[in-house]
Amino acid sequence: MKKRWVVIRFAIDLLQNNYDIRTVQELLGHKYVKTMMIYTLALKGCFKSRD
């Protein structure tokens, strides 16, 4: 599994466990909330697993 998928999975797990998107943004070191859109899309099932 590539590093970015580990990060995405981590972010999704946090969001699924009701962490605030701003908190997740800070933990991942993203400057802009727009960057977090990939995680919200993944939560909605827009991406298929590449495992």
PDB file of C-alpha atoms in Angstrom:
ATOM      1  CA  MET A   1       0.000   0.000   0.000  1.00  0.00           C
ATOM      2  CA  LYS A   2       1.366   3.406  -0.907  1.00  0.00           C
ATOM      3  CA  LYS A   3       2.045   6.003   1.771  1.00  0.00           C
ATOM      4  CA  ARG A   4      -0.672   8.361   0.536  1.00  0.00           C
ATOM      5  CA  TRP A   5      -3.297   5.625   0.872  1.00  0.00           C
ATOM      6  CA  VAL A   6      -2.212   5.073   4.469  1.00  0.00           C
ATOM      7  CA  VAL A   7      -2.665   8.790   5.113  1.00  0.00           C
ATOM      8  CA  ILE A   8      -6.052   8.794   3.372  1.00  0.00           C
ATOM      9  CA  ARG A   9      -7.181   5.755   5.379  1.00  0.00           C
ATOM     10  CA  PHE A  10      -6.016   7.429   8.600  1.00  0.00           C
ATOM     11  CA  ALA A  11      -7.953  10.597   7.781  1.00  0.00           C
ATOM     12  CA  ILE A  12     -11.071   8.636   6.849  1.00  0.00           C
ATOM     13  CA  ASP A  13     -10.890   6.664  10.107  1.00  0.00           C
ATOM     14  CA  LEU A  14     -10.681   9.893  12.092  1.00  0.00           C
ATOM     15  CA  LEU A  15     -13.593  11.454  10.216  1.00  0.00           C
ATOM     16  CA  GLN A  16     -15.686   8.306  10.618  1.00  0.00           C
ATOM     17  CA  ASN A  17     -15.044   8.512  14.354  1.00  0.00           C
ATOM     18  CA  ASN A  18     -16.468  12.045  14.445  1.00  0.00           C
ATOM     19  CA  TYR A  19     -13.249  14.013  14.482  1.00  0.00           C
ATOM     20  CA  ASP A  20     -13.734  17.549  13.270  1.00  0.00           C
ATOM     21  CA  ILE A  21     -12.406  18.142   9.750  1.00  0.00           C
ATOM     22  CA  ARG A  22     -10.335  21.083  11.023  1.00  0.00           C
ATOM     23  CA  THR A  23      -8.681  18.824  13.597  1.00  0.00           C
ATOM     24  CA  VAL A  24      -7.860  16.240  10.924  1.00  0.00           C
ATOM     25  CA  GLN A  25      -6.552  19.038   8.696  1.00  0.00           C
ATOM     26  CA  GLU A  26      -4.216  20.178  11.460  1.00  0.00           C
ATOM     27  CA  LEU A  27      -3.030  16.636  12.259  1.00  0.00           C
ATOM     28  CA  LEU A  28      -2.163  16.033   8.605  1.00  0.00           C
ATOM     29  CA  GLY A  29      -0.499  19.419   8.202  1.00  0.00           C
ATOM     30  CA  HIS A  30      -2.740  20.639   5.380  1.00  0.00           C
ATOM     31  CA  LYS A  31      -2.830  24.402   5.020  1.00  0.00           C
ATOM     32  CA  TYR A  32      -6.199  24.642   3.265  1.00  0.00           C
ATOM     33  CA  VAL A  33      -9.509  22.946   3.992  1.00  0.00           C
ATOM     34  CA  LYS A  34      -9.925  22.483   0.217  1.00  0.00           C
ATOM     35  CA  THR A  35      -7.086  19.965   0.420  1.00  0.00           C
ATOM     36  CA  MET A  36      -9.275  17.889   2.707  1.00  0.00           C
ATOM     37  CA  MET A  37     -11.851  17.371  -0.057  1.00  0.00           C
ATOM     38  CA  ILE A  38     -10.189  14.075  -1.067  1.00  0.00           C
ATOM     39  CA  TYR A  39     -11.022  12.650   2.349  1.00  0.00           C
ATOM     40  CA  THR A  40     -14.645  13.722   2.255  1.00  0.00           C
ATOM     41  CA  LEU A  41     -14.973  12.247  -1.242  1.00  0.00           C
ATOM     42  CA  ALA A  42     -13.415   9.016  -0.041  1.00  0.00           C
ATOM     43  CA  LEU A  43     -15.898   8.916   2.830  1.00  0.00           C
ATOM     44  CA  LYS A  44     -18.703   9.123   0.282  1.00  0.00           C
ATOM     45  CA  GLY A  45     -17.250   6.130  -1.564  1.00  0.00           C
ATOM     46  CA  CYS A  46     -15.969   8.002  -4.595  1.00  0.00           C
ATOM     47  CA  PHE A  47     -12.728   6.028  -4.556  1.00  0.00           C
ATOM     48  CA  LYS A  48     -12.247   2.300  -4.831  1.00  0.00           C
ATOM     49  CA  SER A  49      -9.667   0.537  -2.700  1.00  0.00           C
ATOM     50  CA  ARG A  50      -6.391  -0.258  -4.444  1.00  0.00           C
ATOM     51  CA  ASP A  51      -5.279  -2.921  -1.964  1.00  0.00           C
TER      52      ASP A  51
END
